[in-house]
PDB file of N, CA, C and O in Angstrom:
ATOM      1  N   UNK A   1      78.531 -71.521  19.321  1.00  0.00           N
ATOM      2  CA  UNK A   1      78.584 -72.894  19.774  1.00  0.00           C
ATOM      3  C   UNK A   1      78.551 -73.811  18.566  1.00  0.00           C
ATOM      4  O   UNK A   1      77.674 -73.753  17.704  1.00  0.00           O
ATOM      5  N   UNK A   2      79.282 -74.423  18.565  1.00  0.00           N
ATOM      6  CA  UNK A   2      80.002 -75.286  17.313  1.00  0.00           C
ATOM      7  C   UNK A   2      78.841 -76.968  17.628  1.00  0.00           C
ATOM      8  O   UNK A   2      79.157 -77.716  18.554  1.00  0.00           O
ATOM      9  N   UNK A   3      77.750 -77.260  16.843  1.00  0.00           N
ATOM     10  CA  UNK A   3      76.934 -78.068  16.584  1.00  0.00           C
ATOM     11  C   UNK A   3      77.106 -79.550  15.193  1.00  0.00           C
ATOM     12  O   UNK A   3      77.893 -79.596  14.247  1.00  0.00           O
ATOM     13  N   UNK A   4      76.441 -80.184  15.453  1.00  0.00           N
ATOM     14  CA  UNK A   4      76.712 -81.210  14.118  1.00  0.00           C
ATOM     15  C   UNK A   4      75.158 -81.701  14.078  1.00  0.00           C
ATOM     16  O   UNK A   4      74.289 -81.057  14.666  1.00  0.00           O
ATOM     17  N   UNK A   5      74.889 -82.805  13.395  1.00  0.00           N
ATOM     18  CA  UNK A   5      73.392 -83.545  12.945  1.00  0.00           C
ATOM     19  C   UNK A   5      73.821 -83.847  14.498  1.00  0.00           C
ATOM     20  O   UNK A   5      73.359 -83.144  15.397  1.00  0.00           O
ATOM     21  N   UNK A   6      74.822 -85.040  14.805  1.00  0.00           N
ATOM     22  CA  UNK A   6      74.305 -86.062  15.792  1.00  0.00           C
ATOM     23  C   UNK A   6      74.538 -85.705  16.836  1.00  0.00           C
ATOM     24  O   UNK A   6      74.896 -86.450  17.748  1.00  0.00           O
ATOM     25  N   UNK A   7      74.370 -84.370  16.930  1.00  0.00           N
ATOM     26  CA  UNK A   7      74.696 -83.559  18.707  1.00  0.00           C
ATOM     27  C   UNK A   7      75.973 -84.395  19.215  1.00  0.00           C
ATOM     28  O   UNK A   7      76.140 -84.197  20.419  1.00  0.00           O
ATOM     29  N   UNK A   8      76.629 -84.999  18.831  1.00  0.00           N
ATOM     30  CA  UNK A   8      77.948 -85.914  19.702  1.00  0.00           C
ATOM     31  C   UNK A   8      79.097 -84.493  19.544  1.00  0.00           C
ATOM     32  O   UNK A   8      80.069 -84.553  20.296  1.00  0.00           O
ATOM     33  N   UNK A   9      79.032 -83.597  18.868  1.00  0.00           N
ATOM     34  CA  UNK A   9      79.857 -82.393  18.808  1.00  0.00           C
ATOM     35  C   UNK A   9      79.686 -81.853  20.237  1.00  0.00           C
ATOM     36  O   UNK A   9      78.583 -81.718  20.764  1.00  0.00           O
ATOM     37  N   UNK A  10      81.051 -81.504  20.924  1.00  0.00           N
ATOM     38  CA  UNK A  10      81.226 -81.110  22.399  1.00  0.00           C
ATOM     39  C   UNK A  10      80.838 -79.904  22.387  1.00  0.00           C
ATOM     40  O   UNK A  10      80.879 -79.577  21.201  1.00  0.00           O
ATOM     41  N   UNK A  11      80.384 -78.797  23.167  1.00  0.00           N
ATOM     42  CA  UNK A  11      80.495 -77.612  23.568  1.00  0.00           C
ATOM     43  C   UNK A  11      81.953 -77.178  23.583  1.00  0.00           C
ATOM     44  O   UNK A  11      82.848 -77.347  24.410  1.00  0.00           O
ATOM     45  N   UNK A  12      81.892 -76.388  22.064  1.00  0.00           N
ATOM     46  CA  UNK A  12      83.366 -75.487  22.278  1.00  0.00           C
ATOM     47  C   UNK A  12      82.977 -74.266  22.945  1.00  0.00           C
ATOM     48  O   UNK A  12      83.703 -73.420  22.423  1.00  0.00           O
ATOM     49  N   UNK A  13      82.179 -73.633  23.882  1.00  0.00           N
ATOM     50  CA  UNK A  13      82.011 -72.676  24.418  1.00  0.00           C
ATOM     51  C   UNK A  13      81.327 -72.785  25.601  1.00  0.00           C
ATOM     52  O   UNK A  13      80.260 -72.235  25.873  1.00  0.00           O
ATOM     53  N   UNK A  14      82.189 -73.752  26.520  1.00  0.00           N
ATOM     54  CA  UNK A  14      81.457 -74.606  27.525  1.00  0.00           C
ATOM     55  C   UNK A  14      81.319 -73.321  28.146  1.00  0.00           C
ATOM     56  O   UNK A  14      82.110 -72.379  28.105  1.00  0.00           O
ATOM     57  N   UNK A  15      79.659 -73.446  29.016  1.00  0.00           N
ATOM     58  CA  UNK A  15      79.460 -71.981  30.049  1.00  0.00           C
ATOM     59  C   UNK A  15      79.764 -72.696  31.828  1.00  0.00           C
ATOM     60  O   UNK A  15      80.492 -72.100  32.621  1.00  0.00           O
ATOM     61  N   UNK A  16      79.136 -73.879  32.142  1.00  0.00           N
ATOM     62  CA  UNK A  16      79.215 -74.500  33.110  1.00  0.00           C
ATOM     63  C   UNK A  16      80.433 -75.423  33.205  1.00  0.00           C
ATOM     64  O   UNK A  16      81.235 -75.652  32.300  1.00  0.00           O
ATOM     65  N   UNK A  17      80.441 -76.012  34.702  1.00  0.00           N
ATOM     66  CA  UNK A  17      81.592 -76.661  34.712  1.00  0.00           C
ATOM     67  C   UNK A  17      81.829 -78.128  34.153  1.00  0.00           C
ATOM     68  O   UNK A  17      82.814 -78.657  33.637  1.00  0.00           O
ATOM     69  N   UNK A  18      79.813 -78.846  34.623  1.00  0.00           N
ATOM     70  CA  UNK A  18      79.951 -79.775  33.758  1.00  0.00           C
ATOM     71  C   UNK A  18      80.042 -79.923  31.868  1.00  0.00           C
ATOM     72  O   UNK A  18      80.104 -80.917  31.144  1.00  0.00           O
ATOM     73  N   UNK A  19      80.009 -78.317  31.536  1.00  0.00           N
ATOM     74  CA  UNK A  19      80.050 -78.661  30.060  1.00  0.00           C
ATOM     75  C   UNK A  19      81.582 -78.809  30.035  1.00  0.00           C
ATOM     76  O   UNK A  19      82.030 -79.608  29.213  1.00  0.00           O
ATOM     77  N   UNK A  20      82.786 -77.883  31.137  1.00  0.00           N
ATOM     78  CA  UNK A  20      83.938 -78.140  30.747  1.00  0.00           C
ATOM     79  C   UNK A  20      84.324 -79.445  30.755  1.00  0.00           C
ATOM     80  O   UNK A  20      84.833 -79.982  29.771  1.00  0.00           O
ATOM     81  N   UNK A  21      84.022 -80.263  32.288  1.00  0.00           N
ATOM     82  CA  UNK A  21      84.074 -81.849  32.182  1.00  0.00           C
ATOM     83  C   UNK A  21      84.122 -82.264  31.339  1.00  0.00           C
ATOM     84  O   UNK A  21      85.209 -82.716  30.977  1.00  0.00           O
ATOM     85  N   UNK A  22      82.871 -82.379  30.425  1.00  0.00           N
ATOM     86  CA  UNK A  22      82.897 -83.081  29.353  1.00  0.00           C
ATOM     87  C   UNK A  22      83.674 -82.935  27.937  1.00  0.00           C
ATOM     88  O   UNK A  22      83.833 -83.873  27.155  1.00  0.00           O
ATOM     89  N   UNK A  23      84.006 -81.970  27.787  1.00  0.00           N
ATOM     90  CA  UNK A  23      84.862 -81.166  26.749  1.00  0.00           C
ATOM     91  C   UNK A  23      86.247 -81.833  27.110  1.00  0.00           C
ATOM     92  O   UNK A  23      86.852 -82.740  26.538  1.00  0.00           O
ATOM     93  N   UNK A  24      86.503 -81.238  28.025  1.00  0.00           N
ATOM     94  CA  UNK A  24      88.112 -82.467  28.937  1.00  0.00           C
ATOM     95  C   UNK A  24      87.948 -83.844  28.542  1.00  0.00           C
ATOM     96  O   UNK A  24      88.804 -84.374  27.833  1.00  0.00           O
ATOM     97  N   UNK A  25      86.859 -84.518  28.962  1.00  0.00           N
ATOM     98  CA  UNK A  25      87.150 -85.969  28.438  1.00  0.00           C
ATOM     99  C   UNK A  25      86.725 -86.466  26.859  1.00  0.00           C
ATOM    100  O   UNK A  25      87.087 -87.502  26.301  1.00  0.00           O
ATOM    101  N   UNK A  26      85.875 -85.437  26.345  1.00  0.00           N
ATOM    102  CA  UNK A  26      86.370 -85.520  24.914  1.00  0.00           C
ATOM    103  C   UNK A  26      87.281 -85.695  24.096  1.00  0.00           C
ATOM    104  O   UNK A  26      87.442 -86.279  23.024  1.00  0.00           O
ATOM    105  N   UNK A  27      88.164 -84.748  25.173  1.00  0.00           N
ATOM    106  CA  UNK A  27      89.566 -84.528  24.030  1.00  0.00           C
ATOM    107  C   UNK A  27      90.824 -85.839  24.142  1.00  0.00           C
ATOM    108  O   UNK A  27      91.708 -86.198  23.364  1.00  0.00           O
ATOM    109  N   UNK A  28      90.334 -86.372  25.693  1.00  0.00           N
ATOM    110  CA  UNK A  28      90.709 -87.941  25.200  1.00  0.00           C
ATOM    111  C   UNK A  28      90.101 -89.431  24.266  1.00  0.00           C
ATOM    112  O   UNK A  28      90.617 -90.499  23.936  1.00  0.00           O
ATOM    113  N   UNK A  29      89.261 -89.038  24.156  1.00  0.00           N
ATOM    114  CA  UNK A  29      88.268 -90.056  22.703  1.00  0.00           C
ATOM    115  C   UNK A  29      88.768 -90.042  21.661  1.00  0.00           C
ATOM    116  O   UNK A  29      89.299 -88.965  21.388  1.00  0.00           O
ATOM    117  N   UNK A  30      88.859 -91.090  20.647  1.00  0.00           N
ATOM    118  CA  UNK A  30      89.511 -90.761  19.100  1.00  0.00           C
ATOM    119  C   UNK A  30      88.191 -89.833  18.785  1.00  0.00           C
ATOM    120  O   UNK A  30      87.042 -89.855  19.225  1.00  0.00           O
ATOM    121  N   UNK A  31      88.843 -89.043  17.868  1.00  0.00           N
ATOM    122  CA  UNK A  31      88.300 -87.789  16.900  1.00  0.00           C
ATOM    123  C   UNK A  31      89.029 -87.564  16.320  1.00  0.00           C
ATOM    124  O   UNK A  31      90.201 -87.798  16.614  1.00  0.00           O
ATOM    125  N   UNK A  32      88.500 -86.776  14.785  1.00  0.00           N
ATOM    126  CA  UNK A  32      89.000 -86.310  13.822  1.00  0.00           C
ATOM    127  C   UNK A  32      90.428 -85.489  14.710  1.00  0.00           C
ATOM    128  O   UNK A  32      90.680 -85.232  15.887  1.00  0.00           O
ATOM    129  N   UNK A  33      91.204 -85.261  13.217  1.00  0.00           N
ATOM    130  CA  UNK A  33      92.163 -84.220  13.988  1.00  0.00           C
ATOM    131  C   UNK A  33      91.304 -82.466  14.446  1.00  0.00           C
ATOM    132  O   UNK A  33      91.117 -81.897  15.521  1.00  0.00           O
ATOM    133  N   UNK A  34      91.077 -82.220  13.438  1.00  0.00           N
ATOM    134  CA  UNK A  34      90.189 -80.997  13.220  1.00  0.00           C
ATOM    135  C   UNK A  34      89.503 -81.238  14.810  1.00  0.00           C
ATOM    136  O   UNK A  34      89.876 -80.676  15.840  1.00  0.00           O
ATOM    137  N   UNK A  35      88.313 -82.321  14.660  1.00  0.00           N
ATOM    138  CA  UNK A  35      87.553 -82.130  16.077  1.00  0.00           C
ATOM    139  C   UNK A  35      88.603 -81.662  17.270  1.00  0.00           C
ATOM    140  O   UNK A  35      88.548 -80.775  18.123  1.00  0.00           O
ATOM    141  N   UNK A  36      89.476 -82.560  16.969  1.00  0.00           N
ATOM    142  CA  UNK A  36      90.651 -82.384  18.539  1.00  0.00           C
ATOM    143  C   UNK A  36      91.120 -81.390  18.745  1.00  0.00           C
ATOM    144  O   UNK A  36      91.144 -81.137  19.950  1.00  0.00           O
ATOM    145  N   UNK A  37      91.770 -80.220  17.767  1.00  0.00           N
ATOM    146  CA  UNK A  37      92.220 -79.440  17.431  1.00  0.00           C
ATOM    147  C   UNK A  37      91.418 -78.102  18.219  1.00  0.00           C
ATOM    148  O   UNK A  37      91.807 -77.300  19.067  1.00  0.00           O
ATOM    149  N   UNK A  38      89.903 -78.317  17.384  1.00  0.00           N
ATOM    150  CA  UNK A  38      88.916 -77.069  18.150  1.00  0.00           C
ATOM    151  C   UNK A  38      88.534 -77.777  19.633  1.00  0.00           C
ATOM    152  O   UNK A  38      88.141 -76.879  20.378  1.00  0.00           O
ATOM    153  N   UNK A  39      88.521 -78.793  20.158  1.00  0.00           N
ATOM    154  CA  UNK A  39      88.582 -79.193  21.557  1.00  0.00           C
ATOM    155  C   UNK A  39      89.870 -78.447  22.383  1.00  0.00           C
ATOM    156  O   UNK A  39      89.746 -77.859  23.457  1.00  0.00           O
ATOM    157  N   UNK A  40      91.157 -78.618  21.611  1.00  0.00           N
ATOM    158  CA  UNK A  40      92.359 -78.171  22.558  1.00  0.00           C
ATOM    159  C   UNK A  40      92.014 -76.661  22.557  1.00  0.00           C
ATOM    160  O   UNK A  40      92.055 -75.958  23.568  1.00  0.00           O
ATOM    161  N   UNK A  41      91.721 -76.297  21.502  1.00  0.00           N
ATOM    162  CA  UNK A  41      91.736 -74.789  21.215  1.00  0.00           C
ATOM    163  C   UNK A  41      90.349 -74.145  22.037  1.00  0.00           C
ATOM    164  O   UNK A  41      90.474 -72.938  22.245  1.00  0.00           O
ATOM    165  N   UNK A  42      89.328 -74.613  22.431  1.00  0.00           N
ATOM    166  CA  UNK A  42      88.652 -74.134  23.357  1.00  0.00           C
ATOM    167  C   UNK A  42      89.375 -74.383  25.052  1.00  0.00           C
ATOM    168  O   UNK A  42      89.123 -73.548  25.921  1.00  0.00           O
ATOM    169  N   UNK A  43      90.027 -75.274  25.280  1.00  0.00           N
ATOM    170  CA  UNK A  43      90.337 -75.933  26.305  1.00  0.00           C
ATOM    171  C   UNK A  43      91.642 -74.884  26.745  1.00  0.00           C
ATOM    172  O   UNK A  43      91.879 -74.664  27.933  1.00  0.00           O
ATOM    173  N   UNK A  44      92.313 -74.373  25.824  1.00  0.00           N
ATOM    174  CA  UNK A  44      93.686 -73.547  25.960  1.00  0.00           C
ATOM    175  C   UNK A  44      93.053 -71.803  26.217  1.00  0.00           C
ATOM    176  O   UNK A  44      93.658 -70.926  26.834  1.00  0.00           O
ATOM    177  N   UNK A  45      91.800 -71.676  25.600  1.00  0.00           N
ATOM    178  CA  UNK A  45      91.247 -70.198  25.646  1.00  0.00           C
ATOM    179  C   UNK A  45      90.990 -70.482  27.307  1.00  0.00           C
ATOM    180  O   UNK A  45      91.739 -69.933  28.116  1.00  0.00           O
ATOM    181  N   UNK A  46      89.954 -71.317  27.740  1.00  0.00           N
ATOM    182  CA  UNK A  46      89.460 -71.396  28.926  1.00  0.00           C
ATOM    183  C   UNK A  46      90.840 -71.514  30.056  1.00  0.00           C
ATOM    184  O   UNK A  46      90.587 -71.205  31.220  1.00  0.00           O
ATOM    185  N   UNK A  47      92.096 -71.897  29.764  1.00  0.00           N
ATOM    186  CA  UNK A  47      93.058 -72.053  30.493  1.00  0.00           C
ATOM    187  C   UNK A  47      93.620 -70.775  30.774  1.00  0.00           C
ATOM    188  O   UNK A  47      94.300 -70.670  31.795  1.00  0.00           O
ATOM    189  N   UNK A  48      93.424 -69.629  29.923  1.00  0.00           N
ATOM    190  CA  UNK A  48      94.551 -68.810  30.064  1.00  0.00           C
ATOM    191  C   UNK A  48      93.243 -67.945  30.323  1.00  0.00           C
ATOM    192  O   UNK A  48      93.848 -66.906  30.060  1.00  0.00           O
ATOM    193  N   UNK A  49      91.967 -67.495  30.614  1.00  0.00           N
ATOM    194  CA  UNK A  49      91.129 -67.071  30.798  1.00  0.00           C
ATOM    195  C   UNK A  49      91.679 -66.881  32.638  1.00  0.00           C
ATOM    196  O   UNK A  49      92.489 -67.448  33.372  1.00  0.00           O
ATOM    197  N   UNK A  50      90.589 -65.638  32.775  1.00  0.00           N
ATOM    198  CA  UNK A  50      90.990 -65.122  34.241  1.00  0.00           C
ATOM    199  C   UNK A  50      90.330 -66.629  34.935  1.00  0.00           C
ATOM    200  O   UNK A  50      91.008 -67.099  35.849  1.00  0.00           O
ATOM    201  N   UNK A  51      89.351 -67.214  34.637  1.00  0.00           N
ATOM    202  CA  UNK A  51      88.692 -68.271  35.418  1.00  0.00           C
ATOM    203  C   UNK A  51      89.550 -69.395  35.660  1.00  0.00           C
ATOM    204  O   UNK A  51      89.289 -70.227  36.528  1.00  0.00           O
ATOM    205  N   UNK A  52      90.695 -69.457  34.828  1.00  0.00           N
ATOM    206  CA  UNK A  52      91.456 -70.598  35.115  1.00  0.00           C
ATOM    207  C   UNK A  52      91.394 -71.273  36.040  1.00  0.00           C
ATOM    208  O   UNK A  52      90.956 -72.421  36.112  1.00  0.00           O
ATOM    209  N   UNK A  53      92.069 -70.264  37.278  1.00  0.00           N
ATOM    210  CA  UNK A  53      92.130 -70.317  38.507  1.00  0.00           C
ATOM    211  C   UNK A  53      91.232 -71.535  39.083  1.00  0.00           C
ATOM    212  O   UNK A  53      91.614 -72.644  39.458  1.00  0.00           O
ATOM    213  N   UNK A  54      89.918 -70.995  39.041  1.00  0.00           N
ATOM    214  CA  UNK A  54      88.840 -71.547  40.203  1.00  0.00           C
ATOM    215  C   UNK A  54      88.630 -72.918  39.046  1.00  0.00           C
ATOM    216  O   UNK A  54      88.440 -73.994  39.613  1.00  0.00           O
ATOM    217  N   UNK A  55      88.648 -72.960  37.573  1.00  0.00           N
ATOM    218  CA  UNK A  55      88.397 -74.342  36.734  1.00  0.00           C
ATOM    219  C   UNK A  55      89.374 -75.166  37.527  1.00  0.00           C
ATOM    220  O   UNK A  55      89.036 -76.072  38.288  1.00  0.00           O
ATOM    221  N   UNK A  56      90.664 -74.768  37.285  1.00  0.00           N
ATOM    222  CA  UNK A  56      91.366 -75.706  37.591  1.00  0.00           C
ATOM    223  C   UNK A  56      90.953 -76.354  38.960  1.00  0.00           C
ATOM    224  O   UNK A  56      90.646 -77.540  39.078  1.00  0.00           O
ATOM    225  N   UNK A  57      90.981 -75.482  39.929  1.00  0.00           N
ATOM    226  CA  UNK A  57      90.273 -76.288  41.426  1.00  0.00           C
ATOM    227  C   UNK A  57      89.405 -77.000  41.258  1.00  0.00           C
ATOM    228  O   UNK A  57      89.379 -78.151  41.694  1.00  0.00           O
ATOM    229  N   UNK A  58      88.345 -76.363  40.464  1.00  0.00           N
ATOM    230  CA  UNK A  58      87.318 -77.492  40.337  1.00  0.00           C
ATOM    231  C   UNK A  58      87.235 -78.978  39.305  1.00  0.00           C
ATOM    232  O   UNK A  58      86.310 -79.791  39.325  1.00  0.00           O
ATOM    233  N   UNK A  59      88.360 -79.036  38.516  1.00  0.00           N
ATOM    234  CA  UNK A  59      88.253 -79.931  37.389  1.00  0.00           C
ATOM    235  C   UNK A  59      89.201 -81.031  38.488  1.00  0.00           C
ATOM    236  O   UNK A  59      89.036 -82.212  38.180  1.00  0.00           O
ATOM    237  N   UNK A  60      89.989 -80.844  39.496  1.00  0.00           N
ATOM    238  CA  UNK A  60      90.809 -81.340  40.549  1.00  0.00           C
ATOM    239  C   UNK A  60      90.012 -82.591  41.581  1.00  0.00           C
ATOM    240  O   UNK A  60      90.412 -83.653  42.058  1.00  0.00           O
ATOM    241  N   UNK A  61      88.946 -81.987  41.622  1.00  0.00           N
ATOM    242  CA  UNK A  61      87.263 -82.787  42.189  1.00  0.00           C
ATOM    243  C   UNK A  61      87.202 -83.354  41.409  1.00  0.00           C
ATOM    244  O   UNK A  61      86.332 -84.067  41.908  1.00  0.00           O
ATOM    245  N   UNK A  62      87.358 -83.807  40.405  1.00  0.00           N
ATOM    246  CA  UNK A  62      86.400 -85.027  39.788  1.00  0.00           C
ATOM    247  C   UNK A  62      86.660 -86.140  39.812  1.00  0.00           C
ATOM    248  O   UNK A  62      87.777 -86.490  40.193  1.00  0.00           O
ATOM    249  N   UNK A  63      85.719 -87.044  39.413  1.00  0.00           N
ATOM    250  CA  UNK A  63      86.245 -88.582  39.659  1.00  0.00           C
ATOM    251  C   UNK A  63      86.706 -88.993  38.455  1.00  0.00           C
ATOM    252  O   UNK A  63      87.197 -90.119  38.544  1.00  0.00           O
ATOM    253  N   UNK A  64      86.741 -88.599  37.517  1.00  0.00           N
ATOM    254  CA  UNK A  64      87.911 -88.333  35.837  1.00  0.00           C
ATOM    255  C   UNK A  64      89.258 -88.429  36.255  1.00  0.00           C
ATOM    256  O   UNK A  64      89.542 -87.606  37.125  1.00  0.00           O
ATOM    257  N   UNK A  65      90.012 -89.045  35.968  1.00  0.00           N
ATOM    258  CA  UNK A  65      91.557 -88.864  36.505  1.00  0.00           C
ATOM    259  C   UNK A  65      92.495 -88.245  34.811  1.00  0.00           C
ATOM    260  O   UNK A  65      93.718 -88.099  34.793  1.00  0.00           O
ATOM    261  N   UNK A  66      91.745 -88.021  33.779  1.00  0.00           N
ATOM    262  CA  UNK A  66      92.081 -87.133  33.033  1.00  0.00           C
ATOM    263  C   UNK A  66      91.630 -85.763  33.494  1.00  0.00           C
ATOM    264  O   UNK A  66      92.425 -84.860  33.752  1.00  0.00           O
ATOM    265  N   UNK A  67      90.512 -85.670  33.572  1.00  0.00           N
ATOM    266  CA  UNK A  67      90.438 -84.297  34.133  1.00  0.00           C
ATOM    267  C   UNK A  67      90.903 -83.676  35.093  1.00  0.00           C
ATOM    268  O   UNK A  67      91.105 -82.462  35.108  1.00  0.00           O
ATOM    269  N   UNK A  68      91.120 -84.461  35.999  1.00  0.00           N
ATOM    270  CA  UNK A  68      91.655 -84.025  37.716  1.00  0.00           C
ATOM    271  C   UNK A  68      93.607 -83.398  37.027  1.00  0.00           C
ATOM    272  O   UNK A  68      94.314 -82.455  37.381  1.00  0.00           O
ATOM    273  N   UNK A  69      93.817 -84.557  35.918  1.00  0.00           N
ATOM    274  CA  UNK A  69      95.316 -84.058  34.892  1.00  0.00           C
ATOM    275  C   UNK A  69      95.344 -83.006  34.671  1.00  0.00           C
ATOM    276  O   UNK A  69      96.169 -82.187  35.076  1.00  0.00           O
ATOM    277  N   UNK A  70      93.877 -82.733  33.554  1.00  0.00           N
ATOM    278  CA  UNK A  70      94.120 -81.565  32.906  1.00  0.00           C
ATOM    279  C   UNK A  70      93.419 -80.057  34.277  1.00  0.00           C
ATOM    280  O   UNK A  70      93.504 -78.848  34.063  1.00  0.00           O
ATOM    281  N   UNK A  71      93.014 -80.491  35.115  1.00  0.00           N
ATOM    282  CA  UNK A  71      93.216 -79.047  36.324  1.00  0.00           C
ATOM    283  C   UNK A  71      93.931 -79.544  36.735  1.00  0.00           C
ATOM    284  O   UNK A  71      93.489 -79.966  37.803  1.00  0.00           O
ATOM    285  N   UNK A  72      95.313 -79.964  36.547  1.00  0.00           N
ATOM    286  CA  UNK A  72      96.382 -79.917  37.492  1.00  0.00           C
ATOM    287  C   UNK A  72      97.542 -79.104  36.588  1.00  0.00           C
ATOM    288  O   UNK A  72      98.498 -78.394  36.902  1.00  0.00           O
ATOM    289  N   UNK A  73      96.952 -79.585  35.241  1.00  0.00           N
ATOM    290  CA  UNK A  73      97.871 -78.923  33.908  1.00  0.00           C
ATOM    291  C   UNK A  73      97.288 -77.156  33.766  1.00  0.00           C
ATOM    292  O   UNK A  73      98.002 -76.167  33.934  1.00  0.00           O
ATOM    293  N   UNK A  74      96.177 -77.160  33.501  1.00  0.00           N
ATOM    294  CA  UNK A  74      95.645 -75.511  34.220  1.00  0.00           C
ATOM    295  C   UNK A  74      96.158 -74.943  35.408  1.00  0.00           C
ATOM    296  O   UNK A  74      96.252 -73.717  35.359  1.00  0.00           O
ATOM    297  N   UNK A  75      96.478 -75.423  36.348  1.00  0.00           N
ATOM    298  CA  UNK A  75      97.380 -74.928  37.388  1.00  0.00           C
ATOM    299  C   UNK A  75      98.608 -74.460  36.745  1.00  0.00           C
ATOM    300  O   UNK A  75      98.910 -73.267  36.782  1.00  0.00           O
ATOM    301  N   UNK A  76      99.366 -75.376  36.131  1.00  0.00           N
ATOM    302  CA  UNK A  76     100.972 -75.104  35.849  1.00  0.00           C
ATOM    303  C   UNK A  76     100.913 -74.154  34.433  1.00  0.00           C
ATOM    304  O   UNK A  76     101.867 -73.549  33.944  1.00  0.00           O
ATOM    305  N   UNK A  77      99.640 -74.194  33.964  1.00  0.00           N
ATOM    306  CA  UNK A  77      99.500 -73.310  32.629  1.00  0.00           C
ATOM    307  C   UNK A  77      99.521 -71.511  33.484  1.00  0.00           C
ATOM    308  O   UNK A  77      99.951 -70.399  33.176  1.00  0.00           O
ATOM    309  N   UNK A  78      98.843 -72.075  34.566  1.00  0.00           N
ATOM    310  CA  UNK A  78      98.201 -70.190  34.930  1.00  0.00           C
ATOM    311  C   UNK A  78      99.836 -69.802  35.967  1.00  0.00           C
ATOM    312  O   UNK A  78     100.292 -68.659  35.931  1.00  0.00           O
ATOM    313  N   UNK A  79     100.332 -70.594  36.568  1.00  0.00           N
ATOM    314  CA  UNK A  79     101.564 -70.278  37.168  1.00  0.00           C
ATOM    315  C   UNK A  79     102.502 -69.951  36.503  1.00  0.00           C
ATOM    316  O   UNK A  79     103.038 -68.908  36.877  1.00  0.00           O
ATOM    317  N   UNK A  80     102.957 -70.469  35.587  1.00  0.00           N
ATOM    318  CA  UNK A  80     103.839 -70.147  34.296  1.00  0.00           C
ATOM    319  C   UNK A  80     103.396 -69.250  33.453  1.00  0.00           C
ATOM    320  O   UNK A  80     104.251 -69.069  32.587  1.00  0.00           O
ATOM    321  N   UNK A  81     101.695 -68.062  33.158  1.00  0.00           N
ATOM    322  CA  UNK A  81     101.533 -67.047  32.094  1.00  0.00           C
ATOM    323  C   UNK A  81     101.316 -65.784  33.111  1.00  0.00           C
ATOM    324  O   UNK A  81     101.714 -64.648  32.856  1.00  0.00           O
ATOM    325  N   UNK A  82     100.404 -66.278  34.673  1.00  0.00           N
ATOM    326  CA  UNK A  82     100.001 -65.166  35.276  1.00  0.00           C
ATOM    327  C   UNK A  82     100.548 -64.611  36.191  1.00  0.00           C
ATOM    328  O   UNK A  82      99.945 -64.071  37.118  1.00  0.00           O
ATOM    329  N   UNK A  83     102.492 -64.695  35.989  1.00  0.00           N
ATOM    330  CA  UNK A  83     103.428 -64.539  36.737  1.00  0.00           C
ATOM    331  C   UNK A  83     103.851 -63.220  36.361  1.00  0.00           C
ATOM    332  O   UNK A  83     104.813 -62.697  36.922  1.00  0.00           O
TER     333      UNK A  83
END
């Protein structure tokens, strides 16, 4: 789990759904490139992960309308690899 001094560093190894939430709307905030980079790159492991599936349903619930995006974009990620 990827840490800093001012704890504002996201969970790149989100275990729950609200850590994914928040990781999702991280990756719309300005940040370094680097930060963004290991945000997409946790966000793309968790996509192609067998859990996709049920994230994406659940990131679809939220009242985030980036996130409800990005489980709608996990949908079309897991339809298009787990074919």
């Amino acid at each position: 789990m990827a840490t800093n001094a001012d704890s504002t560093e996201p969970l790149l190894q989100p275990k729950t759904f609200d850590e994914v939430e928040r990781l999702v709307q991280r990756l719309y905030l300005p940040g370094s490139p680097r930060q963004i980079a290991q945000i997409q790159q946790a966000l793309q492991n968790l996509q192609k992960s067998t859990e996709g599936w049920a994230l994406a349903d659940a990131l679809l619930q939220s009242n985030d309308a980036n996130v409800r995006f990005f489980g709608a974009l996990t949908f079309t990620i897991k339809i298009n690899t787990d074919s």
